[in-house]
mmCIF file of C-alpha atoms and ligand atoms in Angstrom:
data_model
loop_
_atom_site.group_PDB
_atom_site.id
_atom_site.type_symbol
_atom_site.label_atom_id
_atom_site.label_comp_id
_atom_site.label_asym_id
_atom_site.label_seq_id
_atom_site.Cartn_x
_atom_site.Cartn_y
_atom_site.Cartn_z
ATOM 1 C CA MET A 1254 2.691 29.662 8.309
ATOM 2 C CA PRO A 1255 6.428 28.747 9.204
ATOM 3 C CA GLY A 1256 7.606 25.342 8.349
ATOM 4 C CA VAL A 1257 9.339 23.229 5.738
ATOM 5 C CA TYR A 1258 7.248 23.025 2.552
ATOM 6 C CA ILE A 1259 8.283 20.094 0.418
ATOM 7 C CA LEU A 1260 7.065 19.504 -2.910
ATOM 8 C CA GLY A 1261 6.392 15.637 -3.563
ATOM 9 C CA ILE A 1262 6.316 13.656 -6.724
ATOM 10 C CA GLU A 1263 5.234 10.336 -7.193
ATOM 11 C CA SER A 1264 5.220 8.188 -10.427
ATOM 12 C CA SER A 1265 6.074 4.595 -9.500
ATOM 13 C CA CYS A 1266 3.012 2.936 -10.968
ATOM 14 C CA ASP A 1267 -0.122 4.201 -12.722
ATOM 15 C CA GLU A 1268 -0.747 7.284 -10.737
ATOM 16 C CA THR A 1269 0.934 10.702 -11.571
ATOM 17 C CA ALA A 1270 0.893 12.600 -8.409
ATOM 18 C CA ALA A 1271 2.236 15.690 -6.775
ATOM 19 C CA ALA A 1272 1.738 17.358 -3.395
ATOM 20 C CA VAL A 1273 2.845 20.199 -1.123
ATOM 21 C CA VAL A 1274 3.220 19.068 2.609
ATOM 22 C CA ARG A 1275 4.405 21.414 5.605
ATOM 23 C CA SER A 1276 6.745 19.878 7.907
ATOM 24 C CA GLY A 1277 5.520 16.382 7.390
ATOM 25 C CA GLU A 1278 2.244 17.247 9.121
ATOM 26 C CA GLN A 1279 -0.106 19.258 7.081
ATOM 27 C CA VAL A 1280 -1.282 18.365 3.462
ATOM 28 C CA ILE A 1281 -1.294 21.914 1.697
ATOM 29 C CA SER A 1282 -2.216 20.312 -1.738
ATOM 30 C CA ASN A 1283 -2.476 16.753 -3.133
ATOM 31 C CA VAL A 1284 -3.075 16.168 -6.747
ATOM 32 C CA VAL A 1285 -3.520 12.572 -8.178
ATOM 33 C CA ALA A 1286 -3.919 11.867 -11.864
ATOM 34 C CA SER A 1287 -5.013 8.355 -12.314
ATOM 35 C CA GLN A 1288 -4.304 6.277 -15.406
ATOM 36 C CA ILE A 1289 -6.911 3.493 -14.637
ATOM 37 C CA ALA A 1290 -8.938 4.391 -17.727
ATOM 38 C CA THR A 1291 -5.676 3.921 -19.963
ATOM 39 C CA HIS A 1292 -5.007 0.462 -18.551
ATOM 40 C CA GLN A 1293 -8.520 -0.784 -17.867
ATOM 41 C CA PRO A 1294 -8.903 -2.406 -21.364
ATOM 42 C CA TYR A 1295 -5.767 -4.515 -20.778
ATOM 43 C CA GLY A 1296 -6.908 -5.590 -17.241
ATOM 44 C CA GLY A 1297 -3.695 -4.626 -15.586
ATOM 45 C CA VAL A 1298 -0.997 -1.873 -15.709
ATOM 46 C CA VAL A 1299 1.070 -1.763 -19.100
ATOM 47 C CA PRO A 1300 4.434 -0.369 -18.170
ATOM 48 C CA GLU A 1301 5.125 1.461 -21.596
ATOM 49 C CA LEU A 1302 1.760 3.123 -21.461
ATOM 50 C CA ALA A 1303 2.305 4.031 -17.871
ATOM 51 C CA SER A 1304 5.628 5.782 -18.806
ATOM 52 C CA ARG A 1305 3.858 7.687 -21.574
ATOM 53 C CA GLU A 1306 1.016 8.832 -19.404
ATOM 54 C CA HIS A 1307 3.166 9.994 -16.804
ATOM 55 C CA LEU A 1308 5.139 11.994 -19.383
ATOM 56 C CA ARG A 1309 1.932 13.598 -20.508
ATOM 57 C CA ALA A 1310 0.642 14.214 -16.867
ATOM 58 C CA ILE A 1311 3.792 15.322 -14.907
ATOM 59 C CA VAL A 1312 3.980 18.870 -15.768
ATOM 60 C CA PRO A 1313 0.299 19.857 -15.405
ATOM 61 C CA VAL A 1314 -0.039 17.912 -12.175
ATOM 62 C CA VAL A 1315 3.091 19.412 -10.474
ATOM 63 C CA ARG A 1316 1.851 22.954 -11.829
ATOM 64 C CA GLN A 1317 -1.630 22.174 -10.242
ATOM 65 C CA ALA A 1318 -0.204 21.112 -7.079
ATOM 66 C CA LEU A 1319 1.763 24.160 -6.660
ATOM 67 C CA ASN A 1320 -1.005 26.467 -7.596
ATOM 68 C CA GLU A 1321 -3.597 24.899 -5.243
ATOM 69 C CA ALA A 1322 -0.845 25.261 -2.536
ATOM 70 C CA LYS A 1323 -0.261 28.949 -3.606
ATOM 71 C CA HIS A 1324 3.488 28.081 -3.872
ATOM 72 C CA THR A 1325 5.874 28.389 -6.639
ATOM 73 C CA TYR A 1326 9.004 26.456 -7.734
ATOM 74 C CA ALA A 1327 11.054 29.119 -5.988
ATOM 75 C CA SER A 1328 9.048 29.153 -2.544
ATOM 76 C CA VAL A 1329 9.169 25.484 -1.770
ATOM 77 C CA ASP A 1330 12.036 24.367 0.441
ATOM 78 C CA ALA A 1331 12.812 21.072 -1.128
ATOM 79 C CA ILE A 1332 11.669 18.710 -4.029
ATOM 80 C CA ALA A 1333 11.132 14.913 -2.901
ATOM 81 C CA VAL A 1334 10.478 12.170 -5.566
ATOM 82 C CA THR A 1335 10.082 8.437 -5.410
ATOM 83 C CA GLN A 1336 13.245 6.421 -6.361
ATOM 84 C CA GLY A 1337 11.645 3.053 -6.022
ATOM 85 C CA PRO A 1338 10.162 0.265 -5.916
ATOM 86 C CA GLY A 1339 8.027 0.447 -9.021
ATOM 87 C CA LEU A 1340 8.155 0.340 -12.808
ATOM 88 C CA ALA A 1341 11.557 1.454 -14.173
ATOM 89 C CA GLY A 1342 10.163 3.436 -16.864
ATOM 90 C CA ALA A 1343 7.431 5.144 -14.793
ATOM 91 C CA LEU A 1344 9.802 6.045 -12.054
ATOM 92 C CA LEU A 1345 12.304 7.698 -14.501
ATOM 93 C CA VAL A 1346 9.779 10.120 -15.727
ATOM 94 C CA GLY A 1347 9.173 11.460 -11.913
ATOM 95 C CA ILE A 1348 12.990 11.294 -11.230
ATOM 96 C CA SER A 1349 14.079 13.269 -14.256
ATOM 97 C CA TYR A 1350 11.415 15.881 -13.755
ATOM 98 C CA ALA A 1351 12.310 16.267 -9.974
ATOM 99 C CA LYS A 1352 15.994 16.643 -11.127
ATOM 100 C CA ALA A 1353 15.332 19.291 -13.580
ATOM 101 C CA LEU A 1354 13.353 21.154 -11.213
ATOM 102 C CA ALA A 1355 15.786 20.884 -8.410
ATOM 103 C CA PHE A 1356 18.511 21.964 -10.640
ATOM 104 C CA ALA A 1357 16.653 24.924 -12.183
ATOM 105 C CA ALA A 1358 15.055 26.128 -9.063
ATOM 106 C CA ASP A 1359 18.326 25.379 -6.964
ATOM 107 C CA LYS A 1360 16.617 23.241 -4.330
ATOM 108 C CA PRO A 1361 17.670 20.175 -2.489
ATOM 109 C CA LEU A 1362 16.419 16.876 -3.945
ATOM 110 C CA ILE A 1363 15.291 14.159 -1.667
ATOM 111 C CA ALA A 1364 14.913 10.454 -2.910
ATOM 112 C CA VAL A 1365 12.094 8.506 -1.172
ATOM 113 C CA ASN A 1366 11.356 4.750 -1.048
ATOM 114 C CA HIS A 1367 7.733 4.390 -2.134
ATOM 115 C CA LEU A 1368 7.046 1.831 0.694
ATOM 116 C CA GLU A 1369 8.404 4.485 3.297
ATOM 117 C CA GLY A 1370 5.919 6.824 1.783
ATOM 118 C CA HIS A 1371 2.959 4.574 2.612
ATOM 119 C CA ILE A 1372 4.331 4.233 6.158
ATOM 120 C CA HIS A 1373 4.513 8.048 6.616
ATOM 121 C CA ALA A 1374 1.013 8.374 5.194
ATOM 122 C CA VAL A 1375 -0.176 7.187 8.505
ATOM 123 C CA LEU A 1376 1.966 9.454 10.594
ATOM 124 C CA LEU A 1377 1.329 12.511 8.398
ATOM 125 C CA GLU A 1378 -2.484 12.136 8.987
ATOM 126 C CA GLU A 1379 -2.187 11.450 12.530
ATOM 127 C CA ARG A 1380 -0.078 14.633 13.031
ATOM 128 C CA GLN A 1381 -2.610 16.530 10.930
ATOM 129 C CA LYS A 1382 -5.349 15.357 13.450
ATOM 130 C CA GLY A 1383 -3.216 16.734 16.350
ATOM 131 C CA ASN A 1384 -1.917 13.441 17.428
ATOM 132 C CA HIS A 1385 1.781 13.903 17.955
ATOM 133 C CA GLU A 1386 2.048 10.937 20.504
ATOM 134 C CA VAL A 1387 1.964 7.873 18.166
ATOM 135 C CA ALA A 1388 3.646 5.289 20.275
ATOM 136 C CA LEU A 1389 6.632 3.483 18.643
ATOM 137 C CA PRO A 1390 7.968 1.235 17.527
ATOM 138 C CA ALA A 1391 5.292 0.574 15.023
ATOM 139 C CA LEU A 1392 4.521 -2.635 13.005
ATOM 140 C CA ALA A 1393 3.582 -1.613 9.625
ATOM 141 C CA LEU A 1394 1.706 -3.722 7.258
ATOM 142 C CA VAL A 1395 2.244 -2.262 3.672
ATOM 143 C CA VAL A 1396 -0.534 -3.995 1.587
ATOM 144 C CA SER A 1397 -0.956 -2.960 -2.018
ATOM 145 C CA GLY A 1398 -0.958 -4.211 -5.521
ATOM 146 C CA GLY A 1399 2.842 -4.926 -5.337
ATOM 147 C CA HIS A 1400 3.604 -5.412 -1.827
ATOM 148 C CA THR A 1401 2.367 -7.244 1.325
ATOM 149 C CA HIS A 1402 5.094 -6.443 3.647
ATOM 150 C CA LEU A 1403 5.620 -6.246 7.380
ATOM 151 C CA TYR A 1404 8.118 -3.668 8.824
ATOM 152 C CA LEU A 1405 9.241 -2.630 12.185
ATOM 153 C CA ALA A 1406 9.538 1.141 11.840
ATOM 154 C CA GLU A 1407 10.975 3.524 14.247
ATOM 155 C CA PRO A 1408 12.839 6.699 14.208
ATOM 156 C CA LYS A 1409 16.630 6.862 15.006
ATOM 157 C CA ALA A 1410 19.130 9.642 15.369
ATOM 158 C CA ARG A 1411 19.303 10.292 11.543
ATOM 159 C CA GLY A 1412 16.032 9.465 10.365
ATOM 160 C CA TRP A 1413 13.742 6.507 10.266
ATOM 161 C CA THR A 1414 14.918 2.801 10.125
ATOM 162 C CA TYR A 1415 12.930 -0.251 8.992
ATOM 163 C CA GLU A 1416 13.227 -3.865 9.388
ATOM 164 C CA ASN A 1417 11.419 -6.193 7.171
ATOM 165 C CA ILE A 1418 10.110 -9.229 9.325
ATOM 166 C CA GLY A 1419 7.579 -10.633 6.754
ATOM 167 C CA ARG A 1420 6.632 -10.635 2.941
ATOM 168 C CA THR A 1421 4.427 -12.242 0.457
ATOM 169 C CA ARG A 1422 6.060 -15.329 -1.025
ATOM 170 C CA ASP A 1423 4.248 -15.074 -4.243
ATOM 171 C CA ASP A 1424 1.163 -12.662 -5.067
ATOM 172 C CA ALA A 1425 0.718 -9.334 -3.030
ATOM 173 C CA ALA A 1426 -2.751 -9.210 -1.546
ATOM 174 C CA GLY A 1427 -3.883 -6.374 -3.930
ATOM 175 C CA GLU A 1428 -2.659 -8.641 -6.919
ATOM 176 C CA ALA A 1429 -4.858 -11.451 -5.477
ATOM 177 C CA PHE A 1430 -7.986 -9.003 -5.462
ATOM 178 C CA ASP A 1431 -7.124 -7.888 -8.976
ATOM 179 C CA LYS A 1432 -6.600 -11.372 -10.315
ATOM 180 C CA VAL A 1433 -9.819 -12.750 -8.644
ATOM 181 C CA ALA A 1434 -11.902 -9.778 -9.829
ATOM 182 C CA ARG A 1435 -10.612 -10.288 -13.458
ATOM 183 C CA LEU A 1436 -11.267 -14.036 -13.034
ATOM 184 C CA LEU A 1437 -14.820 -13.080 -12.294
ATOM 185 C CA GLY A 1438 -15.308 -10.661 -15.020
ATOM 186 C CA LEU A 1439 -15.578 -7.748 -12.650
ATOM 187 C CA GLY A 1440 -12.871 -5.644 -14.306
ATOM 188 C CA TYR A 1441 -9.646 -3.775 -13.180
ATOM 189 C CA PRO A 1442 -8.652 -2.682 -10.503
ATOM 190 C CA GLY A 1443 -10.468 -5.429 -8.665
ATOM 191 C CA GLY A 1444 -10.011 -4.387 -4.904
ATOM 192 C CA PRO A 1445 -12.381 -1.499 -4.917
ATOM 193 C CA VAL A 1446 -15.061 -3.491 -6.747
ATOM 194 C CA ILE A 1447 -14.773 -6.636 -4.531
ATOM 195 C CA ASP A 1448 -14.719 -4.421 -1.335
ATOM 196 C CA ARG A 1449 -18.104 -2.915 -2.623
ATOM 197 C CA LEU A 1450 -19.783 -6.158 -3.545
ATOM 198 C CA ALA A 1451 -18.622 -8.113 -0.641
ATOM 199 C CA PRO A 1452 -21.265 -6.814 1.798
ATOM 200 C CA TYR A 1453 -23.878 -8.274 -0.579
ATOM 201 C CA GLY A 1454 -22.371 -11.895 -0.286
ATOM 202 C CA ASP A 1455 -22.129 -14.654 2.383
ATOM 203 C CA PRO A 1456 -18.594 -14.415 3.654
ATOM 204 C CA LYS A 1457 -19.020 -18.046 5.050
ATOM 205 C CA ALA A 1458 -20.329 -19.593 1.683
ATOM 206 C CA VAL A 1459 -16.986 -20.714 0.510
ATOM 207 C CA LYS A 1460 -14.268 -22.174 2.748
ATOM 208 C CA PHE A 1461 -10.769 -21.239 1.830
ATOM 209 C CA SER A 1462 -7.939 -22.955 3.757
ATOM 210 C CA PRO A 1463 -5.424 -20.514 4.794
ATOM 211 C CA ALA A 1464 -1.956 -20.721 3.111
ATOM 212 C CA GLN A 1465 0.384 -22.847 5.041
ATOM 213 C CA ILE A 1466 3.928 -21.441 4.990
ATOM 214 C CA LYS A 1467 6.830 -23.183 6.395
ATOM 215 C CA HIS A 1468 8.700 -20.805 8.371
ATOM 216 C CA ARG A 1469 12.520 -20.902 8.361
ATOM 217 C CA ASP A 1470 13.377 -18.903 11.537
ATOM 218 C CA ARG A 1471 16.054 -16.200 10.847
ATOM 219 C CA PRO A 1472 18.302 -14.407 13.197
ATOM 220 C CA ARG A 1473 17.343 -10.802 13.989
ATOM 221 C CA LYS A 1474 19.837 -8.007 13.856
ATOM 222 C CA GLY A 1475 20.371 -5.696 16.714
ATOM 223 C CA ARG A 1476 16.928 -5.596 18.213
ATOM 224 C CA ASN A 1477 16.203 -6.847 21.696
ATOM 225 C CA HIS A 1478 12.604 -6.726 22.820
ATOM 226 C CA ASP A 1479 11.774 -8.618 25.955
ATOM 227 C CA ARG A 1480 8.701 -10.356 24.800
ATOM 228 C CA GLY A 1481 10.408 -11.362 21.656
ATOM 229 C CA GLU A 1482 13.311 -12.802 23.503
ATOM 230 C CA ARG A 1483 11.119 -14.881 25.586
ATOM 231 C CA ARG A 1484 9.249 -16.267 22.742
ATOM 232 C CA GLY A 1485 12.403 -17.161 21.184
ATOM 233 C CA GLN A 1486 13.447 -19.260 24.161
ATOM 234 C CA GLU A 1487 10.017 -20.749 24.278
ATOM 235 C CA SER A 1488 10.745 -22.230 20.777
ATOM 236 C CA GLY A 1489 13.851 -23.272 21.836
ATOM 237 C CA SER A 1490 15.937 -20.539 19.717
ATOM 238 C CA ALA A 1491 17.061 -17.648 21.903
ATOM 239 C CA ASP A 1492 18.460 -15.467 19.005
ATOM 240 C CA HIS A 1493 15.911 -16.603 16.524
ATOM 241 C CA HIS A 1494 12.546 -15.129 15.541
ATOM 242 C CA PRO A 1495 9.964 -16.367 13.235
ATOM 243 C CA ARG A 1496 9.185 -14.745 9.904
ATOM 244 C CA PHE A 1497 5.649 -13.693 9.173
ATOM 245 C CA ASP A 1498 5.292 -14.427 5.428
ATOM 246 C CA PHE A 1499 2.185 -14.410 3.453
ATOM 247 C CA SER A 1500 1.108 -16.205 0.352
ATOM 248 C CA TYR A 1501 -1.993 -15.516 -1.969
ATOM 249 C CA SER A 1502 -1.534 -17.273 -5.140
ATOM 250 C CA GLY A 1503 -3.042 -20.529 -3.627
ATOM 251 C CA ILE A 1504 -6.286 -18.794 -2.814
ATOM 252 C CA LYS A 1505 -6.323 -17.377 -6.358
ATOM 253 C CA THR A 1506 -6.168 -20.773 -7.694
ATOM 254 C CA ALA A 1507 -8.773 -22.060 -5.262
ATOM 255 C CA VAL A 1508 -11.149 -19.424 -6.646
ATOM 256 C CA LEU A 1509 -10.337 -20.509 -10.214
ATOM 257 C CA ARG A 1510 -10.959 -24.197 -9.198
ATOM 258 C CA TYR A 1511 -14.497 -23.163 -7.697
ATOM 259 C CA VAL A 1512 -15.316 -21.208 -10.851
ATOM 260 C CA GLU A 1513 -14.609 -24.243 -12.940
ATOM 261 C CA THR A 1514 -16.356 -26.918 -10.819
ATOM 262 C CA HIS A 1515 -19.454 -24.697 -10.298
ATOM 263 C CA ASN A 1516 -19.784 -24.058 -14.010
ATOM 264 C CA MET A 1517 -19.569 -20.255 -13.547
ATOM 265 C CA GLN A 1518 -17.654 -19.615 -16.737
ATOM 266 C CA PRO A 1519 -20.628 -18.673 -19.039
ATOM 267 C CA GLY A 1520 -21.989 -16.287 -16.574
ATOM 268 C CA ILE A 1521 -18.589 -14.718 -16.149
ATOM 269 C CA GLU A 1522 -18.264 -14.193 -19.845
ATOM 270 C CA ILE A 1523 -21.768 -12.428 -20.017
ATOM 271 C CA ARG A 1524 -20.757 -10.032 -17.171
ATOM 272 C CA ARG A 1525 -17.235 -9.249 -18.525
ATOM 273 C CA LYS A 1526 -18.865 -7.960 -21.938
ATOM 274 C CA ALA A 1527 -21.662 -6.217 -20.092
ATOM 275 C CA LEU A 1528 -19.469 -4.230 -17.626
ATOM 276 C CA ALA A 1529 -16.679 -3.572 -20.345
ATOM 277 C CA SER A 1530 -19.036 -1.653 -22.508
ATOM 278 C CA ARG A 1531 -20.001 0.790 -19.723
ATOM 279 C CA ALA A 1532 -18.018 3.687 -17.995
ATOM 280 C CA LYS A 1533 -18.215 5.026 -14.490
ATOM 281 C CA LEU A 1534 -19.893 1.962 -12.965
ATOM 282 C CA LYS A 1535 -21.747 2.235 -9.589
ATOM 283 C CA VAL A 1536 -22.308 -0.643 -7.214
ATOM 284 C CA GLU A 1537 -25.856 -1.031 -8.553
ATOM 285 C CA ASP A 1538 -24.404 -1.755 -12.241
ATOM 286 C CA TYR A 1539 -22.076 -4.452 -10.871
ATOM 287 C CA LEU A 1540 -24.805 -6.020 -8.605
ATOM 288 C CA ALA A 1541 -27.449 -6.238 -11.801
ATOM 289 C CA GLN A 1542 -24.633 -8.416 -13.289
ATOM 290 C CA CYS A 1543 -23.735 -10.543 -10.463
ATOM 291 C CA ASP A 1544 -25.599 -13.673 -9.218
ATOM 292 C CA LYS A 1545 -25.652 -15.083 -5.656
ATOM 293 C CA PRO A 1546 -22.635 -17.424 -6.180
ATOM 294 C CA THR A 1547 -20.521 -14.754 -7.562
ATOM 295 C CA LEU A 1548 -21.225 -12.411 -4.651
ATOM 296 C CA ASP A 1549 -20.675 -15.312 -2.248
ATOM 297 C CA LEU A 1550 -17.416 -16.168 -3.600
ATOM 298 C CA SER A 1551 -16.136 -12.513 -3.651
ATOM 299 C CA ALA A 1552 -17.267 -12.053 0.010
ATOM 300 C CA SER A 1553 -15.534 -15.327 0.987
ATOM 301 C CA PHE A 1554 -12.498 -14.555 -0.798
ATOM 302 C CA GLN A 1555 -12.160 -11.189 0.800
ATOM 303 C CA ARG A 1556 -13.076 -12.652 4.265
ATOM 304 C CA ALA A 1557 -10.077 -15.197 3.821
ATOM 305 C CA ILE A 1558 -7.562 -12.517 2.777
ATOM 306 C CA VAL A 1559 -8.616 -10.147 5.558
ATOM 307 C CA ALA A 1560 -8.556 -12.751 8.192
ATOM 308 C CA ASP A 1561 -5.079 -13.997 7.210
ATOM 309 C CA LEU A 1562 -3.554 -10.301 6.968
ATOM 310 C CA VAL A 1563 -5.088 -9.491 10.519
ATOM 311 C CA GLU A 1564 -4.255 -12.749 12.144
ATOM 312 C CA LYS A 1565 -0.485 -12.788 10.786
ATOM 313 C CA THR A 1566 0.037 -9.165 11.702
ATOM 314 C CA LEU A 1567 -1.367 -9.422 15.152
ATOM 315 C CA ALA A 1568 0.817 -12.565 15.733
ATOM 316 C CA ALA A 1569 3.901 -10.496 14.434
ATOM 317 C CA ALA A 1570 2.855 -7.515 16.793
ATOM 318 C CA ARG A 1571 3.010 -9.873 19.756
ATOM 319 C CA ALA A 1572 6.214 -11.615 18.822
ATOM 320 C CA TYR A 1573 8.009 -8.260 18.383
ATOM 321 C CA ASP A 1574 6.109 -6.569 21.179
ATOM 322 C CA VAL A 1575 5.348 -3.450 19.344
ATOM 323 C CA ALA A 1576 3.453 -0.299 20.514
ATOM 324 C CA THR A 1577 1.326 0.425 17.499
ATOM 325 C CA ILE A 1578 -0.012 -1.273 14.393
ATOM 326 C CA PHE A 1579 0.048 0.727 10.983
ATOM 327 C CA VAL A 1580 -1.988 -0.616 7.995
ATOM 328 C CA THR A 1581 -1.281 1.196 4.644
ATOM 329 C CA GLY A 1582 -1.196 0.828 0.875
ATOM 330 C CA GLY A 1583 -3.980 0.338 -1.474
ATOM 331 C CA VAL A 1584 -5.435 -2.473 0.108
ATOM 332 C CA ALA A 1585 -5.771 -0.552 3.398
ATOM 333 C CA ALA A 1586 -8.600 1.295 1.781
ATOM 334 C CA ASN A 1587 -10.634 -2.086 2.044
ATOM 335 C CA ASP A 1588 -13.674 -1.629 4.408
ATOM 336 C CA GLU A 1589 -13.734 -5.043 5.924
ATOM 337 C CA LEU A 1590 -9.855 -4.995 6.581
ATOM 338 C CA ARG A 1591 -10.187 -1.754 8.363
ATOM 339 C CA GLN A 1592 -13.104 -2.919 10.552
ATOM 340 C CA THR A 1593 -11.520 -6.176 11.408
ATOM 341 C CA PHE A 1594 -8.183 -4.749 12.133
ATOM 342 C CA GLY A 1595 -9.772 -2.181 14.380
ATOM 343 C CA ARG A 1596 -11.683 -4.629 16.399
ATOM 344 C CA GLU A 1597 -8.986 -7.409 16.777
ATOM 345 C CA ALA A 1598 -6.112 -4.917 17.566
ATOM 346 C CA ALA A 1599 -8.389 -3.244 20.115
ATOM 347 C CA LEU A 1600 -8.880 -6.714 21.868
ATOM 348 C CA GLU A 1601 -5.187 -6.887 22.174
ATOM 349 C CA GLY A 1602 -5.042 -3.263 23.571
ATOM 350 C CA LEU A 1603 -2.877 -2.245 20.470
ATOM 351 C CA PRO A 1604 -3.818 0.966 18.573
ATOM 352 C CA ALA A 1605 -4.163 0.374 14.835
ATOM 353 C CA TYR A 1606 -3.863 3.297 12.538
ATOM 354 C CA PHE A 1607 -4.873 3.624 8.810
ATOM 355 C CA PRO A 1608 -4.340 6.528 6.470
ATOM 356 C CA SER A 1609 -7.681 7.916 5.190
ATOM 357 C CA ARG A 1610 -8.826 6.024 1.927
ATOM 358 C CA PRO A 1611 -7.295 8.803 -0.530
ATOM 359 C CA LEU A 1612 -3.841 8.697 1.207
ATOM 360 C CA SER A 1613 -4.120 4.835 1.470
ATOM 361 C CA THR A 1614 -3.662 4.416 -2.280
ATOM 362 C CA ASP A 1615 -0.766 5.905 -4.204
ATOM 363 C CA ASN A 1616 -0.260 9.670 -3.716
ATOM 364 C CA ALA A 1617 2.535 12.194 -3.425
ATOM 365 C CA ALA A 1618 1.694 13.777 -0.011
ATOM 366 C CA MET A 1619 3.215 10.532 1.536
ATOM 367 C CA ILE A 1620 6.278 11.159 -0.440
ATOM 368 C CA ALA A 1621 6.733 14.696 0.776
ATOM 369 C CA ALA A 1622 5.749 13.656 4.265
ATOM 370 C CA ALA A 1623 8.461 10.808 4.293
ATOM 371 C CA ALA A 1624 11.083 13.310 2.922
ATOM 372 C CA TYR A 1625 10.852 15.576 5.933
ATOM 373 C CA PRO A 1626 12.934 13.757 8.445
ATOM 374 C CA LYS A 1627 15.471 13.388 5.720
ATOM 375 C CA PHE A 1628 15.270 17.114 5.022
ATOM 376 C CA LEU A 1629 16.082 17.648 8.810
ATOM 377 C CA ALA A 1630 18.915 15.079 8.735
ATOM 378 C CA LYS A 1631 20.169 16.837 5.371
ATOM 379 C CA ASP A 1632 19.980 13.383 3.583
ATOM 380 C CA PHE A 1633 19.887 14.651 0.274
ATOM 381 C CA ALA A 1634 20.238 12.862 -3.097
ATOM 382 C CA ALA A 1635 23.116 13.178 -5.377
ATOM 383 C CA MET A 1636 22.238 14.486 -8.829
ATOM 384 C CA ASP A 1637 23.284 11.186 -10.384
ATOM 385 C CA PHE A 1638 20.960 8.926 -8.497
ATOM 386 C CA SER A 1639 18.573 6.818 -10.487
ATOM 387 C CA ALA A 1640 15.454 4.860 -10.479
ATOM 388 C CA GLU A 1641 15.591 1.443 -8.619
ATOM 389 C CA ALA A 1642 12.740 -0.827 -9.625
ATOM 390 C CA GLY A 1643 13.531 -3.292 -6.849
ATOM 391 C CA LEU A 1644 14.553 -0.847 -4.084
ATOM 392 C CA ALA A 1645 14.280 -2.503 -0.696
ATOM 393 C CA LEU A 1646 13.374 -0.706 2.417
ATOM 394 C CA ARG A 1647 15.671 -0.802 5.434
HETATM 395 O O1 KG4 B 2188 -0.761 1.339 -3.109
HETATM 396 P P1 KG4 B 2188 -1.465 1.227 -4.402
HETATM 397 O O2 KG4 B 2188 -2.403 2.379 -4.898
HETATM 398 O O3 KG4 B 2188 -0.468 0.989 -5.481
HETATM 399 C C1 KG4 B 2188 0.614 0.036 -5.249
HETATM 400 O O4 KG4 B 2188 1.630 0.519 -4.817
HETATM 401 O O5 KG4 B 2188 0.372 -1.167 -5.752
HETATM 402 O O6 KG4 B 2188 -2.411 -0.182 -4.402
HETATM 403 C C2 KG4 B 2188 -3.114 -0.713 -5.512
HETATM 404 C C3 KG4 B 2188 -3.735 -1.856 -5.169
HETATM 405 C C4 KG4 B 2188 -4.677 -2.701 -6.220
HETATM 406 O O7 KG4 B 2188 -4.083 -4.044 -6.109
HETATM 407 C C5 KG4 B 2188 -5.952 -2.499 -5.904
HETATM 408 O O8 KG4 B 2188 -6.793 -3.388 -6.275
HETATM 409 C C6 KG4 B 2188 -6.006 -2.433 -4.317
HETATM 410 O O9 KG4 B 2188 -4.683 -1.765 -4.004
HETATM 411 N N1 KG4 B 2188 -6.993 -1.920 -3.739
HETATM 412 C C7 KG4 B 2188 -7.930 -2.226 -2.949
HETATM 413 C C8 KG4 B 2188 -8.849 -1.444 -2.570
HETATM 414 N N2 KG4 B 2188 -8.492 -0.167 -3.040
HETATM 415 C C9 KG4 B 2188 -7.373 -0.451 -3.731
HETATM 416 N N3 KG4 B 2188 -7.969 -3.669 -2.436
HETATM 417 C C10 KG4 B 2188 -9.063 -3.875 -1.472
HETATM 418 N N4 KG4 B 2188 -9.967 -2.994 -1.298
HETATM 419 C C11 KG4 B 2188 -9.869 -1.771 -1.802
HETATM 420 N N5 KG4 B 2188 -10.859 -0.787 -1.299
HETATM 421 ZN ZN1 ZN B 2189 1.780 1.960 -3.387
#
């Protein structure tokens, strides 16, 4: 089939991934090698181990992605790789390999921001479903283990532009899921476990007060949406717009306090040991180790996070008068988050788009998709570009 075939490579955290995507709209292959088993005993990602695992996996993963796509190093049109943000040592493995391939096969090299990749996962899948009419600008909530960020996203003459209008002040939402799960002896990564256990608990059992954040209004640059302007005037500052920041370290502390005051620690230690000794756990295995207070606490915690994410995102969507909401990143795989967003956004008459679950968490198809507009704009990386652990999206 005619089109532009881009080989994407992603190694920013604990997934080594490669994919071939046609013209930003069709996933031809998508291979993800997860390192969860390596990091599980440590209860989180160990950067040094991550780099070593990437080094081990990168060649076979890329080879498999090309084989499954029936492509070769010579037949793809370009090579795209995650430049950042992420773990520096992990990023360097993907970048070194992508550079070597681009040099040897004489292909253009495209550097992609990981967060931009998450946003393009949404567009890729909508196009793949035949929806080429996604209304823009979009408000994208990128919600993962490292980020809880709101971006205004829209295409401009030479590729896409992004404006950050909100971010977490402390823990990312996925990080809070992981820390609370670890606290409750549920293992790592915590998001998928709490997601599966939450339906068995009472989400109203424990009240968490939402994080109060003092907003210091910041001037916006170069945008002029009518409704946003009016809102600015209502609050007495015509050129100022509110930030929509998040904070999740308080709720994590509240869970810890609840555990202490309800004497849950002995039960948690028993659960931690019981679950640590088993592999490939099913939801029944977790349920067998969880009492009602633990299930109620998990469900209430998830409800509080979901309610806060949805409320702030919809408030930002109103303030900036966007046409569409994107929800993407690992936490976007969460069932309650998807359902609540779908319902609440519909009430506002706003379409809300999610990637499928496999493309919500880290993958390389999103990197290849985000690279496509850069390919068209000939926005290629110089051979001396390097990893940027704290790369900002703009
Ligand atoms: O995007 P991602 O794969 O990697 C980062 O860029 O961080 O996100 C991983 C994060 C982890 O914190 C994980 O616990 C969380 O996403 N996560 C979930 C779910 N699946 C993954 N959180 C809540 N519910 C889920 N189903
Ligand atoms: Zn990610």
